[in-house]
Amino acid sequence: MSQEHIDQAISREYAAGFVSAIESDTLPPGLDEDVIRFISARKNEPDWLLEWRLEAYRGWQQMTEPKWAHVHYPPIDLNEVSYYSSPKSMQDGPKSLDEVDPELLAMYEKLGIPLHEQEMLAGVAVDAVFDSVSVATTFRGKLAEAGVIFCPISEAVHSHPELVRKYIGSVVPRRDNYYAALNSAVFSDGSFVYIPKGVRCPMELSTYFRINEAKTGQFERTLIIAEEGSHVSYLEGCTAPMRDENQLHAAVVELVALDGAQIKYSTVQNWYPGDAQGKGGIYNFVTKRGVAHRDAKISWTQVETGSAVTWKYPSCILRGDNSVGEFYSVALTNNFQQADTGTKMIHLGKNTRSTIISKGISAGQSSNAYRGLVRMSPKATGARNYTQCDSLLIGDRCAAHTFPYIESRNPSAVVEHEATTSKVSDDQLYLCQQRGLDAEKAVSMIVNGFCKEVFKELPMEFAVEAGKLLEVSLEGSVG
Amino acid sequence: MLEIENLHASVDGTDILKGLNLSVKAGEVHAIMGPNGSGKSTLGHVLAGRPGYTVTAGSVNFLGQDLLALETEERARLGLFLAFQYPVEIPGVSNMEFMKAAVDAQREQRGEKPVDAVTFMKSARETCKAVDLDPGFLKRGVNEGFSGGEKKRNELLQMMMLQPRLGILDETDSGLDIDALQVVARGVNSMRSPERAFVMVTHYQRLLDFIEPDFVHVLAGGRIVRSGDKSLALELEARGYAWLEDEVA
């Protein structure tokens, strides 16, 4: 199709870009130890956690921003960011859905996650994080029966301090990297999940993140602990309103899969990507990592369509023998979006296995890079990795890059890497159009076909949503 | 149904069609023959609205509408179907999904609701049998890993599911063995009706043994230089095209 069509199809407006008029209680911009003390006091945190935060902050002060990613953006002034924003009406904390600000609930409905309905639909328990505070967690009763803990991490600090203290920072250390250290210092809220030994979590768990307040950063922190032989599937969704200035999102996610446990973590990320000229949008600098013990399995699935700049590498440390790591990714960039995303598979145990399927789609004038590390340690006898890395280009002004890193220190380890780059061809579009499909529908169908291997890993209802999201994100990309 | 007058068209700046006239009425089957490079395939693509094929003069009326003013997909929804000579692959998009989207696009145009998935699947399975394709092909990506003959039968399958008013077959017979050729012919013949017309571009008289045309046209140098009935095809088989080209010159 022609460039003009492509431009039209890519230029559809951001559907989640409304601002909610909710009074909020926002900390003035800027970061120092007092800000950290304020956040910690606001959450009534125990001393050990305040110290933990301050230690992270001191470490962070000595670190510099990573520059190796294939992305370009003006320097971020972290003193312009507000590190805490809480909707005012939430100050005392809602006891139940009935106490939740009706405007908030209306906003969630606008986003298509009506909490009330979801309560009835039974199947997905949602922990909704609005700016920095968890708003409501549904289905708690049913989960409690199974012994599953699913609550805001700020609450877990009080109700299950021994678990939080034992595991926080155990997968992503406080000084792991610049943004992880920043998050450790200022994290405001996030989700906490604990699945007891041998328990199969009775439903999908889900968190919904939204940045609403202007000039706020969102620093949520998620910790999932799956005890021996337990199973859990967790999904997070993200949106933000349209704003001219860039907003920072620096999250940390830690997964602990103990012996024989399985954690499936799915992300549908639709942060505001900026406008068609590249103005505004979210900077999404996220550290996600899981440790898999013996016979455990960690599976990351991500559909990334939003954010102005993405810097994100959900990784697996395959510590225990026979542990399995998986990474299934669809990353779509349009207009002036930039993504540098991929994974790290660190094979430490014997007979560990990992699979990486990455699908990058670039449209408009965007840049999309896959960066992946597969490391076979000297003890990883019999370890195997398979990587498939496919890029699809739409139009002739976008870019796709692949940066695979393979380090093998064990002669018995097997690493396979396959990569392809293709274009949505004029002939494919012509065939679709000759059959009566308009160009936009055709591109979305071709792109969905390209992503099929990843979508089939998503929980059913989200696979449909992901398909629609791609369609919306590609609007204006067809010519 | 289809009235082509003085059609001139170029591809990449080269004039290919140079004043082509053709009139096709509902219920008729027309065969277009001619030497390589005479513009036979170009005609099909110009009618279908392939990007890069530029009409420089002339008019085409299809079912009372100015065909050339319509977008590619609008022409298709109106009932114009082109069976491709070299169908491309669309990996990961299942044949079933693709055909249903196409059928639904046509239905939407007519103000109808999308076809019920179960009904559609049943009818697609039956049509597979008619074109001698295993129903397993419905689940495979569009043309993905299909052999040449399977691709051609897949084109026929799509045409039978879409039930167009005008079917243009661009060398659908080329590369087919005699059994596959008969399958294609049986499919086309089963679709012949007073409401529907076919334009078949072909190199070989043998297709016309199985699908009997009402008219045979010879396209040379971008124009139709001779029209006749089935016997013209036999004459061409015997004499080749050179004598006609000489006459035109």
XYZ file of C-alpha atoms in Angstrom:
728
model
C 0.000 0.000 0.000
C 1.098 3.567 -0.453
C 2.982 5.556 2.134
C -0.060 7.792 2.476
C -2.249 4.889 3.452
C 0.367 3.724 5.875
C 0.462 7.146 7.471
C -3.301 7.191 7.810
C -3.461 3.810 9.403
C -0.746 4.621 11.907
C -2.250 7.912 12.937
C -5.273 6.779 14.907
C -5.626 8.517 18.234
C -4.762 7.005 21.571
C -8.010 5.546 22.907
C -7.054 5.497 26.585
C -5.887 9.106 26.595
C -8.421 10.738 28.894
C -7.570 12.507 32.155
C -9.651 11.779 35.208
C -10.700 14.757 37.336
C -9.921 13.284 40.694
C -8.458 15.393 43.445
C -5.079 14.083 44.349
C -2.489 14.586 46.983
C 0.809 14.958 45.158
C 4.261 15.492 46.559
C 6.111 18.485 45.018
C 8.732 17.477 42.438
C 12.221 16.628 43.566
C 14.152 13.841 45.242
C 16.190 13.746 48.424
C 16.248 11.663 51.602
C 13.351 13.662 53.036
C 11.151 12.629 50.145
C 11.969 9.006 50.847
C 11.241 9.506 54.542
C 7.942 11.146 53.610
C 6.896 8.237 51.388
C 7.912 5.732 54.013
C 6.118 7.624 56.795
C 3.039 8.041 54.654
C 2.880 4.293 54.385
C 3.654 3.833 58.021
C 6.546 1.595 57.124
C 8.743 -0.226 59.611
C 12.246 1.099 60.148
C 13.955 -1.719 58.268
C 12.155 -0.765 55.080
C 13.011 2.916 55.429
C 16.636 1.922 55.881
C 16.387 -0.358 52.880
C 15.069 2.499 50.783
C 17.720 4.930 51.994
C 20.434 2.403 51.269
C 19.080 2.052 47.739
C 18.980 5.840 47.365
C 22.606 6.187 48.463
C 23.596 3.543 45.989
C 21.610 5.216 43.256
C 23.339 8.552 43.859
C 26.606 6.943 42.816
C 25.170 5.414 39.666
C 24.742 6.860 36.204
C 21.989 6.439 33.711
C 22.553 3.512 31.340
C 23.324 4.677 27.804
C 23.912 1.458 25.936
C 20.355 0.940 24.707
C 19.496 1.771 21.107
C 17.192 4.643 22.085
C 17.567 8.400 22.063
C 15.832 10.886 24.313
C 16.699 14.172 25.999
C 18.201 13.913 29.503
C 15.590 13.319 32.179
C 15.645 15.743 35.088
C 14.649 13.538 37.977
C 14.126 16.616 40.142
C 11.189 17.571 37.926
C 9.386 14.398 38.822
C 6.971 14.019 41.694
C 7.578 10.816 43.569
C 4.262 10.377 45.241
C 0.692 10.981 44.128
C -2.335 9.568 45.832
C -5.959 10.251 44.945
C -7.181 12.370 47.900
C -10.289 10.429 48.611
C -8.175 7.312 49.061
C -6.218 8.605 52.015
C -7.926 6.452 54.561
C -7.948 3.509 52.237
C -11.092 1.852 50.919
C -12.450 -1.008 52.939
C -14.424 -2.407 50.045
C -15.444 -1.567 46.501
C -18.379 0.429 47.868
C -15.961 2.875 49.377
C -14.039 3.437 46.182
C -14.427 6.880 44.589
C -17.193 6.485 41.975
C -15.156 8.584 39.520
C -12.338 6.109 39.767
C -14.665 3.245 39.145
C -16.146 5.092 36.188
C -12.660 5.536 34.789
C -11.919 1.860 35.061
C -15.123 1.148 33.233
C -14.017 3.525 30.503
C -10.873 1.459 30.261
C -12.910 -1.672 30.021
C -12.152 -3.165 33.394
C -15.367 -2.743 35.342
C -14.458 -4.055 38.781
C -18.072 -4.734 39.704
C -18.591 -6.811 36.631
C -15.348 -8.596 37.118
C -16.439 -9.545 40.605
C -19.358 -11.337 39.075
C -17.556 -12.715 36.077
C -15.280 -14.503 38.532
C -12.070 -15.469 36.896
C -9.848 -12.469 37.145
C -8.917 -10.837 40.401
C -7.750 -7.287 39.833
C -5.408 -5.157 41.866
C -5.707 -1.714 40.316
C -2.797 0.667 40.883
C -3.781 4.243 40.142
C -0.731 6.462 40.075
C 0.903 5.232 43.234
C -1.761 3.646 45.373
C -3.561 0.368 45.026
C -7.209 1.177 44.662
C -9.081 -2.003 45.164
C -8.315 -5.629 45.127
C -11.160 -7.866 44.106
C -11.761 -11.488 44.899
C -9.697 -11.424 48.026
C -12.083 -13.684 49.891
C -12.010 -16.431 47.349
C -8.254 -16.289 47.090
C -7.873 -16.345 50.870
C -9.739 -19.654 50.972
C -6.994 -21.139 48.828
C -4.383 -19.526 51.048
C -3.314 -17.180 48.265
C -2.263 -13.703 49.305
C -2.902 -11.021 46.690
C -2.718 -7.491 47.986
C -0.933 -4.165 47.545
C 2.695 -4.516 48.538
C 2.279 -1.586 50.951
C -0.236 -3.711 52.799
C 1.883 -6.848 52.681
C 4.648 -4.927 54.416
C 2.351 -4.808 57.433
C 0.448 -8.056 57.139
C 3.283 -10.341 55.990
C 6.497 -8.520 56.905
C 8.533 -11.742 57.143
C 7.784 -12.647 53.514
C 8.398 -9.178 52.152
C 11.580 -8.781 54.105
C 12.887 -12.149 53.021
C 12.236 -11.759 49.321
C 12.241 -8.050 48.397
C 15.436 -7.320 46.528
C 16.346 -11.002 46.469
C 15.967 -11.223 42.692
C 16.639 -7.636 41.668
C 19.136 -6.284 44.216
C 18.713 -2.709 45.354
C 21.740 -1.597 43.365
C 21.110 -3.769 40.356
C 20.876 -0.872 37.936
C 20.108 2.830 37.871
C 16.345 2.562 37.506
C 15.980 -0.425 39.803
C 17.884 1.474 42.496
C 15.664 4.510 41.970
C 12.593 2.309 42.239
C 13.901 0.679 45.410
C 14.314 4.105 46.972
C 10.962 5.579 46.049
C 8.576 2.758 45.132
C 5.106 3.757 46.092
C 3.035 0.657 45.706
C 2.522 -2.411 43.605
C 1.260 -5.919 43.994
C 2.247 -8.709 46.289
C 1.386 -12.310 45.556
C 2.085 -15.387 47.629
C 1.016 -18.849 46.558
C 1.408 -21.508 49.271
C 3.049 -24.858 48.714
C 1.272 -27.108 46.253
C -1.540 -24.630 45.575
C -2.779 -23.972 42.077
C -4.084 -20.410 42.166
C -7.832 -20.730 41.474
C -7.965 -17.768 39.071
C -5.881 -15.490 36.919
C -4.485 -12.633 38.953
C -4.373 -9.254 37.357
C -3.055 -5.778 38.062
C -4.056 -2.696 36.221
C -1.711 0.276 36.257
C -2.564 3.785 35.229
C -0.602 7.015 35.481
C -3.062 9.884 35.808
C -1.410 12.828 37.528
C 0.770 15.183 35.460
C 4.501 15.183 36.161
C 4.384 12.140 38.365
C 6.554 9.134 38.010
C 5.166 5.724 38.659
C 7.421 3.398 40.565
C 5.503 0.297 41.318
C 7.074 -2.804 42.644
C 5.673 -6.257 42.256
C 6.766 -9.312 44.179
C 5.439 -12.770 43.410
C 6.440 -15.772 45.480
C 5.362 -19.219 44.364
C 6.125 -21.873 46.964
C 7.127 -25.419 46.063
C 4.888 -27.042 43.494
C 2.491 -24.100 43.229
C 1.110 -22.500 40.058
C 0.084 -18.947 39.288
C -0.789 -16.928 36.212
C -0.547 -13.178 36.544
C -1.408 -10.426 34.121
C -0.665 -6.725 34.193
C -2.149 -4.016 31.992
C -1.027 -0.413 31.716
C -2.326 2.874 30.291
C -1.708 6.580 30.827
C -3.465 9.771 29.711
C -2.183 11.845 26.817
C 0.171 14.537 27.991
C 2.648 16.737 26.179
C 5.481 16.152 28.600
C 7.170 12.827 29.040
C 6.400 10.800 32.111
C 8.639 8.295 33.782
C 7.665 4.771 34.664
C 10.371 2.775 36.394
C 9.000 -0.444 37.795
C 10.590 -3.488 39.319
C 9.067 -6.946 39.171
C 10.558 -9.859 41.077
C 9.415 -13.441 40.673
C 10.484 -16.294 42.912
C 9.551 -19.764 41.708
C 10.625 -22.281 44.325
C 11.146 -25.979 43.544
C 8.627 -27.247 41.019
C 6.627 -23.993 40.989
C 5.315 -22.357 37.833
C 4.799 -18.655 37.283
C 3.304 -17.263 34.114
C 3.568 -13.489 33.918
C 1.800 -11.688 31.088
C 1.938 -7.998 30.290
C -0.202 -5.934 27.971
C 1.527 -2.562 27.949
C -0.289 0.338 26.365
C 1.251 3.385 28.001
C 0.708 6.588 26.050
C 3.211 6.445 23.167
C 3.348 10.165 22.404
C 1.626 11.865 19.493
C 2.268 11.375 15.783
C 5.065 13.991 15.937
C 6.804 12.202 18.784
C 5.755 14.665 21.501
C 4.994 13.332 24.962
C 4.609 9.738 25.976
C 5.858 7.481 28.719
C 9.463 6.526 29.338
C 9.128 2.911 30.330
C 12.326 1.804 32.086
C 11.522 -1.447 33.758
C 13.466 -4.230 35.454
C 11.729 -7.588 35.531
C 13.438 -10.742 36.632
C 12.589 -14.122 38.017
C 14.516 -16.872 39.725
C 13.533 -20.443 38.942
C 14.623 -23.094 41.417
C 14.776 -26.845 40.757
C 12.148 -28.064 38.250
C 10.493 -24.645 38.318
C 9.247 -22.731 35.319
C 8.953 -19.025 34.655
C 7.201 -17.790 31.563
C 7.127 -14.143 30.491
C 4.671 -13.077 27.821
C 4.559 -9.446 26.821
C 2.615 -7.416 24.306
C 4.195 -3.993 24.191
C 2.451 -1.398 22.055
C 2.740 1.777 24.105
C 5.386 4.104 25.587
C 7.557 6.646 23.819
C 10.704 4.834 24.904
C 10.841 1.285 26.210
C 13.828 -0.236 27.991
C 12.823 -3.585 29.322
C 14.302 -7.089 29.551
C 12.172 -9.568 31.498
C 14.703 -12.206 32.462
C 15.030 -15.643 34.002
C 17.753 -16.889 36.268
C 17.543 -20.648 35.860
C 19.191 -21.502 39.136
C 17.813 -24.954 39.839
C 18.459 -28.073 37.788
C 15.827 -28.780 35.112
C 14.295 -25.343 35.458
C 12.636 -23.746 32.441
C 12.499 -20.145 31.261
C 10.322 -18.765 28.492
C 10.012 -15.360 26.897
C 7.309 -14.612 24.356
C 7.230 -11.054 23.149
C 5.393 -8.849 20.699
C 6.762 -5.328 20.583
C 5.141 -2.875 18.229
C 6.455 0.620 17.580
C 4.794 3.286 15.467
C 5.320 6.983 14.694
C 8.403 8.022 16.726
C 8.304 5.290 19.347
C 11.542 3.585 20.340
C 11.856 0.208 21.943
C 14.917 -1.667 23.121
C 13.552 -4.837 24.613
C 14.349 -8.493 24.957
C 15.365 -10.888 27.665
C 18.192 -12.555 29.533
C 18.271 -16.268 30.107
C 20.925 -17.105 32.667
C 21.433 -20.882 32.776
C 23.032 -21.918 36.060
C 21.533 -25.359 36.744
C 21.961 -28.591 34.851
C 19.550 -29.445 32.048
C 17.972 -26.032 32.190
C 15.971 -25.030 29.151
C 14.892 -21.707 27.725
C 12.822 -20.573 24.782
C 12.751 -17.066 23.372
C 10.212 -16.055 20.744
C 10.403 -12.372 19.907
C 8.258 -10.583 17.332
C 9.132 -6.984 16.641
C 6.913 -4.827 14.443
C 8.055 -1.395 13.314
C 5.886 1.159 11.534
C 6.023 4.899 10.906
C 9.475 6.287 11.752
C 9.924 4.121 14.785
C 12.879 2.063 15.923
C 12.517 -1.387 17.403
C 15.435 -3.339 18.817
C 15.608 -6.837 20.225
C 18.402 -7.297 22.751
C 18.818 -10.699 24.292
C 21.414 -12.495 26.336
C 21.709 -16.261 26.628
C 24.365 -17.285 29.135
C 25.365 -20.892 29.727
C 27.392 -21.077 32.929
C 30.123 -23.705 33.429
C 27.765 -25.810 35.567
C 24.859 -25.728 33.104
C 25.559 -29.162 31.714
C 23.016 -30.246 29.133
C 21.373 -26.824 29.030
C 19.506 -25.793 25.906
C 18.236 -22.568 24.465
C 16.179 -21.870 21.387
C 15.781 -18.297 20.200
C 13.608 -17.115 17.357
C 13.680 -13.476 16.629
C 11.467 -12.091 13.850
C 11.102 -8.510 12.702
C 8.348 -7.117 10.520
C 8.634 -3.731 8.847
C 5.668 -1.653 7.717
C 6.576 1.185 5.374
C 10.094 2.302 4.526
C 10.968 4.800 7.241
C 11.144 2.507 10.262
C 13.989 0.428 11.644
C 14.458 -2.993 13.211
C 17.596 -4.117 15.026
C 18.632 -7.374 16.613
C 21.361 -7.620 19.244
C 21.763 -11.200 20.385
C 24.445 -11.963 22.974
C 25.424 -15.581 23.478
C 27.915 -16.636 26.141
C 28.501 -20.336 26.468
C 30.948 -21.662 29.033
C 29.764 -25.232 28.969
C 30.629 -27.427 25.985
C 27.535 -29.593 26.390
C 25.139 -26.657 26.204
C 23.205 -26.100 22.986
C 22.185 -22.649 21.831
C 20.123 -22.079 18.718
C 19.366 -18.687 17.272
C 17.140 -17.948 14.304
C 16.298 -14.504 13.058
C 14.231 -13.180 10.162
C 13.292 -9.759 8.898
C 10.371 -9.277 6.563
C 8.149 -6.543 5.246
C 4.409 -6.391 4.930
C 4.578 -6.692 1.177
C 2.545 -4.767 -1.334
C 1.526 -8.098 -2.832
C 0.108 -9.333 0.467
C -1.882 -6.143 0.870
C -3.083 -6.341 -2.705
C -4.270 -9.910 -2.199
C -6.207 -8.872 0.918
C -7.686 -5.817 -0.748
C -8.665 -7.805 -3.828
C -10.652 -10.004 -1.460
C -12.505 -6.960 -0.111
C -10.507 -6.085 3.008
C -9.498 -2.473 3.482
C -5.818 -1.711 3.898
C -6.032 -1.162 7.633
C -7.823 -4.415 8.278
C -5.356 -6.159 6.005
C -2.304 -4.856 7.858
C -3.781 -5.721 11.196
C -4.575 -9.228 9.977
C -1.076 -9.725 8.585
C 0.508 -8.408 11.778
C -1.731 -10.583 13.930
C -0.711 -13.591 11.864
C 2.922 -12.656 12.397
C 2.341 -12.569 16.177
C 0.283 -15.721 16.427
C 2.953 -17.795 18.179
C 3.078 -15.269 20.993
C -0.641 -14.541 21.279
C -1.395 -18.184 21.819
C 0.634 -17.957 25.038
C -1.632 -15.261 26.451
C -4.672 -16.089 28.557
C -7.619 -16.374 26.151
C -9.482 -13.145 26.931
C -6.275 -11.129 26.756
C -5.234 -12.650 23.479
C -8.339 -11.095 21.940
C -7.591 -7.793 23.632
C -3.995 -7.896 22.438
C -5.161 -8.408 18.857
C -7.440 -5.387 19.111
C -4.697 -3.350 20.713
C -2.397 -4.061 17.784
C -5.138 -2.985 15.426
C -5.564 0.330 17.258
C -1.822 0.890 17.572
C -1.333 0.345 13.869
C -3.966 2.848 12.851
C -2.525 5.214 10.343
C 0.331 2.884 9.496
C -1.045 1.818 6.155
C -0.564 3.396 2.797
C -22.018 -6.368 -16.817
C -18.540 -5.218 -17.861
C -17.950 -2.588 -20.538
C -14.348 -1.685 -21.306
C -13.836 1.164 -23.747
C -10.579 2.344 -25.258
C -8.601 1.315 -22.163
C -5.014 2.552 -21.969
C -2.852 1.585 -19.028
C 0.816 1.706 -18.073
C 3.027 0.027 -15.528
C 6.201 1.793 -14.353
C 5.845 4.263 -17.193
C 5.578 1.610 -19.891
C 2.353 1.563 -21.894
C 0.883 -1.931 -21.834
C -2.781 -1.587 -22.745
C -3.329 0.587 -25.794
C -7.002 1.061 -26.527
C -8.641 -2.155 -25.385
C -12.361 -2.712 -25.912
C -14.309 -5.582 -24.391
C -17.934 -6.178 -23.527
C -18.941 -8.990 -21.177
C -22.570 -9.780 -20.404
C -23.869 -11.694 -17.421
C -23.863 -15.432 -18.032
C -20.982 -15.324 -20.507
C -17.548 -16.892 -20.403
C -14.777 -15.066 -22.259
C -11.335 -16.464 -22.920
C -8.442 -14.048 -23.468
C -5.480 -15.529 -25.282
C -2.389 -14.009 -26.765
C 1.381 -14.083 -26.907
C 3.594 -13.415 -23.896
C 3.839 -9.757 -22.971
C 0.656 -8.793 -24.799
C -0.973 -7.416 -21.647
C -3.267 -10.299 -20.635
C -2.346 -10.326 -16.955
C -2.157 -6.529 -16.903
C -5.810 -6.405 -17.944
C -6.823 -8.489 -14.914
C -4.786 -6.338 -12.527
C -6.017 -3.063 -13.998
C -9.600 -4.238 -13.526
C -8.860 -5.394 -9.975
C -7.110 -2.103 -9.145
C -3.554 -3.176 -8.433
C -1.425 -0.316 -7.040
C 1.134 0.829 -9.595
C -1.064 0.032 -12.577
C -2.068 3.387 -13.981
C -5.000 3.934 -16.309
C -4.089 6.709 -18.717
C -7.271 6.758 -20.839
C -10.562 4.986 -21.383
C -13.420 3.847 -19.180
C -14.632 0.712 -17.482
C -18.200 0.235 -16.376
C -18.955 -2.655 -14.045
C -22.537 -3.340 -12.952
C -23.470 0.243 -13.769
C -20.608 1.783 -11.824
C -17.449 3.583 -12.882
C -15.056 0.821 -11.883
C -11.934 2.945 -12.208
C -13.203 5.406 -9.588
C -13.412 2.676 -6.970
C -10.744 1.489 -4.525
C -9.366 -2.024 -4.916
C -11.395 -3.359 -1.997
C -14.575 -1.612 -3.189
C -14.299 -3.359 -6.540
C -13.919 -6.678 -4.743
C -16.932 -6.052 -2.528
C -18.943 -5.243 -5.606
C -18.305 -8.778 -6.798
C -15.110 -8.641 -8.833
C -12.788 -11.537 -8.093
C -9.302 -12.072 -9.474
C -7.786 -15.547 -9.180
C -4.057 -14.802 -9.022
C -1.472 -16.427 -11.194
C 1.054 -16.339 -8.353
C -0.830 -16.113 -5.039
C 1.334 -14.811 -2.168
C 1.615 -16.335 1.293
C 0.287 -14.665 4.426
C 1.983 -16.565 7.257
C 0.038 -17.108 10.463
C -3.302 -15.938 9.025
C -5.435 -19.027 8.616
C -7.243 -19.614 5.366
C -10.486 -19.866 7.295
C -9.975 -16.550 9.083
C -8.947 -14.884 5.834
C -11.942 -16.096 3.848
C -14.381 -15.262 6.604
C -12.997 -11.732 6.831
C -13.396 -11.421 3.047
C -16.948 -12.773 3.034
C -17.881 -10.546 5.980
C -16.430 -7.480 4.240
C -18.743 -8.174 1.279
C -21.704 -8.759 3.547
C -21.043 -5.544 5.414
C -21.081 -3.707 2.097
C -24.547 -5.123 1.466
C -25.671 -4.170 4.973
C -25.702 -7.770 6.185
C -24.406 -9.167 9.444
C -21.223 -11.261 9.573
C -21.789 -14.864 8.621
C -22.235 -17.268 11.497
C -18.920 -19.021 12.181
C -20.340 -22.539 12.373
C -22.300 -22.177 9.152
C -19.276 -20.713 7.444
C -16.985 -23.489 8.587
C -19.398 -26.128 7.389
C -19.709 -24.554 3.987
C -15.932 -24.061 3.734
C -15.356 -27.751 4.480
C -17.791 -28.789 1.781
C -16.206 -26.425 -0.710
C -12.801 -27.901 0.099
C -14.106 -31.263 -1.043
C -15.364 -29.731 -4.272
C -11.874 -28.412 -5.087
C -10.126 -31.548 -3.848
C -8.329 -29.864 -0.956
C -8.083 -31.494 2.448
C -10.109 -29.443 4.989
C -6.850 -29.249 6.969
C -5.864 -26.495 4.534
C -8.447 -24.240 6.175
C -6.364 -24.110 9.324
C -3.089 -23.438 7.572
C -1.742 -19.978 6.871
C -2.968 -18.507 3.574
C -0.930 -20.282 0.872
C 1.761 -20.969 3.495
C 3.882 -23.815 2.190
C 1.271 -24.764 -0.431
C 2.444 -26.365 -3.660
C 1.759 -24.547 -6.918
C -1.295 -26.684 -7.624
C -2.603 -26.270 -4.089
C -2.310 -22.505 -4.379
C -4.376 -22.539 -7.567
C -7.048 -24.704 -5.974
C -6.989 -22.402 -2.974
C -7.778 -19.489 -5.298
C -10.701 -21.468 -6.626
C -11.807 -22.251 -3.073
C -11.846 -18.536 -2.259
C -13.773 -17.749 -5.414
C -16.387 -20.370 -4.608
C -16.770 -19.060 -1.055
C -17.040 -15.448 -2.208
C -19.478 -16.169 -5.072
C -18.455 -13.133 -7.163
C -20.442 -11.638 -10.051
C -17.347 -11.567 -12.242
C -14.510 -14.054 -11.922
C -11.221 -13.200 -13.629
C -8.904 -16.214 -13.843
C -5.306 -15.243 -14.517
C -3.641 -18.326 -15.988
C -5.250 -20.486 -13.366
C -4.530 -23.480 -15.595
C -0.784 -22.942 -15.862
C 1.318 -25.451 -13.986
C -1.601 -27.784 -13.348
C -1.606 -31.451 -14.220
C -4.588 -32.800 -16.089
C -6.394 -34.014 -12.958
C -6.018 -30.660 -11.201
C -7.107 -28.910 -14.387
C -10.301 -30.936 -14.380
C -10.923 -30.032 -10.742
C -10.580 -26.338 -11.587
C -12.838 -26.714 -14.629
C -15.472 -28.549 -12.630
C -15.412 -25.783 -10.016
C -15.785 -23.007 -12.572
C -18.495 -24.859 -14.489
C -20.455 -25.411 -11.281
C -20.440 -21.653 -10.763
C -21.617 -20.737 -14.231
C -24.983 -19.024 -14.033
C -27.013 -16.380 -15.879
C -26.029 -13.946 -13.103
C -22.307 -14.465 -13.328
C -19.576 -14.002 -15.895
C -15.986 -15.207 -16.271
C -12.956 -13.808 -18.013
C -10.242 -16.431 -18.340
C -6.726 -15.480 -19.284
C -4.940 -18.531 -20.654
C -2.131 -19.649 -22.899
C -3.560 -23.001 -23.703
C -6.467 -24.278 -25.668
C -6.672 -27.332 -23.385
C -8.435 -25.365 -20.602
C -11.146 -24.494 -23.109
C -11.771 -28.187 -23.696
C -13.056 -28.325 -20.143
C -14.562 -24.862 -19.727
C -16.286 -23.993 -22.930
C -16.088 -20.264 -23.637
C -18.764 -18.223 -25.402
C -16.115 -15.926 -26.858
C -12.411 -16.124 -27.514
C -10.346 -12.951 -27.872
C -6.788 -12.498 -28.947
C -4.876 -9.789 -27.141
C -1.783 -8.524 -28.899
C 0.132 -5.285 -28.556
C -2.248 -4.076 -25.831
C -5.425 -4.392 -27.882
C -7.910 -7.078 -28.795
C -7.036 -7.869 -32.373
C -9.416 -10.692 -33.085
C -12.588 -12.059 -31.464
C -14.431 -15.190 -32.289
C -15.999 -18.292 -30.867
C -14.342 -21.447 -29.617
C -13.049 -22.306 -33.049
C -10.676 -19.327 -32.899
C -8.849 -21.023 -30.055
C -8.401 -24.137 -32.155
C -7.105 -22.070 -35.038
C -4.605 -20.402 -32.694
C -3.510 -23.778 -31.457
C -2.799 -24.808 -35.008
C -1.284 -21.598 -36.341
C 0.178 -19.736 -33.339
C -0.086 -15.963 -32.941
C 2.420 -14.732 -35.499
C -0.067 -14.453 -38.380
C -2.345 -12.260 -36.284
C 0.467 -10.043 -35.159
C 1.506 -9.685 -38.778
C -2.040 -8.734 -39.733
C -2.161 -6.071 -37.052
C 1.165 -4.685 -38.056
